[in-house]
mmCIF file with all atom_site columns, C-alpha atoms in Angstrom:
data_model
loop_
_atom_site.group_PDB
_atom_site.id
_atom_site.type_symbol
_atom_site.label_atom_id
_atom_site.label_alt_id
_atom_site.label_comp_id
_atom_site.label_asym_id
_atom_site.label_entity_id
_atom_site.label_seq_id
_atom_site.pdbx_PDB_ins_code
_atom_site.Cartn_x
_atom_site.Cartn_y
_atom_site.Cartn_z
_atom_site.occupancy
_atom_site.B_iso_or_equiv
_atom_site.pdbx_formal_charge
_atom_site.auth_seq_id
_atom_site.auth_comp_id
_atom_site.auth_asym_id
_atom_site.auth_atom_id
_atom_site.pdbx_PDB_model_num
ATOM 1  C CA . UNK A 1 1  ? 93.129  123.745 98.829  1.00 56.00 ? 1  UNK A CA 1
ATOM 2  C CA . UNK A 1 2  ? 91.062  121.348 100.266 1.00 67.00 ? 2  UNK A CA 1
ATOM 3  C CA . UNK A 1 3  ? 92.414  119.120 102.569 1.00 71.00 ? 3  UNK A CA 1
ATOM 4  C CA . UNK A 1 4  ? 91.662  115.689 104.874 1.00 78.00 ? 4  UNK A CA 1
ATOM 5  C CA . UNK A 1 5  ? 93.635  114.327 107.566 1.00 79.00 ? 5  UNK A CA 1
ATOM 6  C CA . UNK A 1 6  ? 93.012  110.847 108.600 1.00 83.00 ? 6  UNK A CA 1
ATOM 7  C CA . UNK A 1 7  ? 94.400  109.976 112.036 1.00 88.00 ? 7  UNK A CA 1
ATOM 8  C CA . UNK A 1 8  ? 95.838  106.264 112.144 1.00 88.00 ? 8  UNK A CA 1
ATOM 9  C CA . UNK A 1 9  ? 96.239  104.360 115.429 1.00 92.00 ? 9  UNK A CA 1
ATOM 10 C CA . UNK A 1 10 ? 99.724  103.063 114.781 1.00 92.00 ? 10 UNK A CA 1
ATOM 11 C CA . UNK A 1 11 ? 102.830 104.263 112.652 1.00 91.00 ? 11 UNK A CA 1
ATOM 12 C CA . UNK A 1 12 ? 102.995 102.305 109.080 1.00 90.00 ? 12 UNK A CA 1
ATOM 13 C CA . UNK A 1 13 ? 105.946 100.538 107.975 1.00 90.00 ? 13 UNK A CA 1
ATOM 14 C CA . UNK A 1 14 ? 107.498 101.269 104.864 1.00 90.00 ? 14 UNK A CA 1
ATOM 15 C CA . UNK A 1 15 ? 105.492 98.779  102.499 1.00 91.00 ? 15 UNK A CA 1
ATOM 16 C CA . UNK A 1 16 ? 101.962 99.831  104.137 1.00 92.00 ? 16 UNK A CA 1
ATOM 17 C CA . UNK A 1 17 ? 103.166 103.335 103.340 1.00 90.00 ? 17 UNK A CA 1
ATOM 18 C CA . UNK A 1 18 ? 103.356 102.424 99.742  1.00 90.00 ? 18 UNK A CA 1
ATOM 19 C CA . UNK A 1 19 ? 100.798 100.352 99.230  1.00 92.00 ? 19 UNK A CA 1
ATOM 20 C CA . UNK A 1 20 ? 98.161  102.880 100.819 1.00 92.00 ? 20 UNK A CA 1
ATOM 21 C CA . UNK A 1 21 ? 99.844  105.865 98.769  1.00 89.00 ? 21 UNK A CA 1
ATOM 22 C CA . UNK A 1 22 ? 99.637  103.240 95.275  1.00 90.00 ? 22 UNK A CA 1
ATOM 23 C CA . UNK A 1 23 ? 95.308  102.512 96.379  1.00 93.00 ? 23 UNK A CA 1
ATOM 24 C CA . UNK A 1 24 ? 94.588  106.200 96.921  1.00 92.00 ? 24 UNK A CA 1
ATOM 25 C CA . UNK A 1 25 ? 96.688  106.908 93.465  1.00 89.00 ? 25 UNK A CA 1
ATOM 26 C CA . UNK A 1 26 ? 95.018  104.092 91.833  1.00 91.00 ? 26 UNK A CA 1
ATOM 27 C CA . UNK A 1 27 ? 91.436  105.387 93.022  1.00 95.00 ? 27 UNK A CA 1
ATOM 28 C CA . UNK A 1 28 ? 91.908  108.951 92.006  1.00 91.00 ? 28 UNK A CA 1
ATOM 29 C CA . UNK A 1 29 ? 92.514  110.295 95.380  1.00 89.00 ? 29 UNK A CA 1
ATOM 30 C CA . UNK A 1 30 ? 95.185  112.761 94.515  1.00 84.00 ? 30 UNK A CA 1
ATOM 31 C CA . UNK A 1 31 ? 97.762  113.181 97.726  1.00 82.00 ? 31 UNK A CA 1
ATOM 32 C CA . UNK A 1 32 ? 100.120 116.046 98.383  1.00 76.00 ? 32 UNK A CA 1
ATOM 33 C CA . UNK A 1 33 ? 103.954 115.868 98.926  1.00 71.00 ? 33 UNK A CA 1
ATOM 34 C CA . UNK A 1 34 ? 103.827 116.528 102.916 1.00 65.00 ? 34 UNK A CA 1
ATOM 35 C CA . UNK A 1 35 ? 107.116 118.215 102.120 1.00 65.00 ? 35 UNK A CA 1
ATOM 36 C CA . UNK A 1 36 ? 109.076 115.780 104.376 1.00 64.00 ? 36 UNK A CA 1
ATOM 37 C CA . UNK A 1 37 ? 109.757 112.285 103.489 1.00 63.00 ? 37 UNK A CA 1
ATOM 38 C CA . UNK A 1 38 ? 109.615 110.087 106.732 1.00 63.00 ? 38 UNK A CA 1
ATOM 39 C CA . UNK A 1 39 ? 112.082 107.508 105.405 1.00 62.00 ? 39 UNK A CA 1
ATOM 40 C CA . UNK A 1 40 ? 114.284 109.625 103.481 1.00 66.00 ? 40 UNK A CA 1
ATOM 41 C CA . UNK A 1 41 ? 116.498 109.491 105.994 1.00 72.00 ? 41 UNK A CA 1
ATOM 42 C CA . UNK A 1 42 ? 116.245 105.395 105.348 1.00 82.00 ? 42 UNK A CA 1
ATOM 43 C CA . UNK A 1 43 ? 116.708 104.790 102.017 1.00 80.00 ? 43 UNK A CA 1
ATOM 44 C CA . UNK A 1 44 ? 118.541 106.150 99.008  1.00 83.00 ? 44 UNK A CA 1
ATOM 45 C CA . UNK A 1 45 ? 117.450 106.498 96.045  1.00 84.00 ? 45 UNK A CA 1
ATOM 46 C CA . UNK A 1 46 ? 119.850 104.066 94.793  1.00 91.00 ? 46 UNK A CA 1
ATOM 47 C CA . UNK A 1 47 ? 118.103 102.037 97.271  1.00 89.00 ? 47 UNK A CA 1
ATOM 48 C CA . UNK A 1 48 ? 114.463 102.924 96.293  1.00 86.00 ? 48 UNK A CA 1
ATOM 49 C CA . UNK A 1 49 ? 115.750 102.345 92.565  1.00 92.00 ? 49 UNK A CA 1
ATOM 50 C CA . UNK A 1 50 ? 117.354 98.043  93.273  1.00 93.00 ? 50 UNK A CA 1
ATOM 51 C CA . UNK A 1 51 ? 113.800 97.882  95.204  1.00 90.00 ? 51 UNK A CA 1
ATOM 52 C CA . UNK A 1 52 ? 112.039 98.478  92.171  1.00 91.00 ? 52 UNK A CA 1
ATOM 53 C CA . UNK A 1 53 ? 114.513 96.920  89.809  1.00 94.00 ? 53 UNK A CA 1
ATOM 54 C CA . UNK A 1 54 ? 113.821 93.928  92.453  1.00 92.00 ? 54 UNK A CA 1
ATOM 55 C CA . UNK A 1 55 ? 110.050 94.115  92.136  1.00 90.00 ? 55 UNK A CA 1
ATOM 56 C CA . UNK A 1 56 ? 110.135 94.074  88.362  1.00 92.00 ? 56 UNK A CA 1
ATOM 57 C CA . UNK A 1 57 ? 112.553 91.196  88.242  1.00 93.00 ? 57 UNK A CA 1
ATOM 58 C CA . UNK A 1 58 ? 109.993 89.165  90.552  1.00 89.00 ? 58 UNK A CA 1
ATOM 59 C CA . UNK A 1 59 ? 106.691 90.250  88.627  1.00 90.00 ? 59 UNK A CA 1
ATOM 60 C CA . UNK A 1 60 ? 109.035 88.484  85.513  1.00 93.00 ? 60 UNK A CA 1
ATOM 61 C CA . UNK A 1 61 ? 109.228 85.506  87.066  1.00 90.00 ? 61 UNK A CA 1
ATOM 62 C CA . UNK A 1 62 ? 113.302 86.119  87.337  1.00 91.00 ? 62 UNK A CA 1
ATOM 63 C CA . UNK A 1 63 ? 112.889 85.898  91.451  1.00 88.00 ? 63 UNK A CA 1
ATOM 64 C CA . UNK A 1 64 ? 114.249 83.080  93.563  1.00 88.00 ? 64 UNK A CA 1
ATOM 65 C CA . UNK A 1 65 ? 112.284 81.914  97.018  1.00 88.00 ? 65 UNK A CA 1
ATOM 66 C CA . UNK A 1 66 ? 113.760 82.106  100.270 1.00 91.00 ? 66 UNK A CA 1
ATOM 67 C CA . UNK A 1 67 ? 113.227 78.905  101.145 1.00 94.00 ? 67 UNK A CA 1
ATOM 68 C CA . UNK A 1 68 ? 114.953 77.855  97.496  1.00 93.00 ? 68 UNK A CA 1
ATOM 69 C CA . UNK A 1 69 ? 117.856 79.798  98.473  1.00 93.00 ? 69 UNK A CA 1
ATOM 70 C CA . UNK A 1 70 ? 118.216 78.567  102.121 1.00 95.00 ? 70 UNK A CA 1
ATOM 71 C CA . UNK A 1 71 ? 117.981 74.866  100.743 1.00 95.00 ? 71 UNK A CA 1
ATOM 72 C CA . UNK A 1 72 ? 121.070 75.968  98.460  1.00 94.00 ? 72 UNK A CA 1
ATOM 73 C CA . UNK A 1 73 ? 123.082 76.744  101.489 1.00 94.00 ? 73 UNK A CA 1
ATOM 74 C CA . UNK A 1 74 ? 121.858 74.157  103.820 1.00 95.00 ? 74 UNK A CA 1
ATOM 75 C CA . UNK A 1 75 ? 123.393 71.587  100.600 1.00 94.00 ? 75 UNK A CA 1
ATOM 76 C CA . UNK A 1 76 ? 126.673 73.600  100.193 1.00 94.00 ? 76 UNK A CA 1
ATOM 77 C CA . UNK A 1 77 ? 127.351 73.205  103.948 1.00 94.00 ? 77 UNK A CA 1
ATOM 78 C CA . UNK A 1 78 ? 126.851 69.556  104.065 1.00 92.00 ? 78 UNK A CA 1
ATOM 79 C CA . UNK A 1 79 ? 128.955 69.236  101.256 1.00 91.00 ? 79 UNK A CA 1
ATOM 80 C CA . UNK A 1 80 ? 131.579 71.134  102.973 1.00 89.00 ? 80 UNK A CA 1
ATOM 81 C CA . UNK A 1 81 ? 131.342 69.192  106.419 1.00 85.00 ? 81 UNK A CA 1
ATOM 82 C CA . UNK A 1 82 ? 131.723 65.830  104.548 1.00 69.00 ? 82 UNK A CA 1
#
């Protein structure tokens, strides 16, 4: 087997990780299972499975915006403090 290494000057997170690993995929670059998952130590797979229940949900439309969701607390509060 053929193989390339390319050094990197700084540790990805998570989300580089996977978006690096979805370009090569989506440009034919085929990339072996190192054997060892970095972050499977991290996250479950019923973690890995509500991310991409979350992602789908969002790419529907059926997400709500942080700052959306902060405004909905900042209202509840002063209605409590009244």
């Amino acid at each position: 087997m053929n193989m390339n290494v390319i050094p990197l000057k700084k540790n990805l997170s998570f989300l580089q990780y996977q978006a690096i690993i979805k370009f090569l995929n989506d440009i034919g670059v085929e990339v072996a299972d190192s054997g060892t998952d970095p972050y499977a130590d991290i996250l479950t797979q019923e973690d890995i499975e509500a991310i991409m229940l979350s992602r789908e949900q969002i790419q529907k439309g059926l997400g709500i915006k942080n700052e959306d969701v902060f405004n909905e607390i900042e209202e509840k509060r002063r209605r409590s403090w009244k």
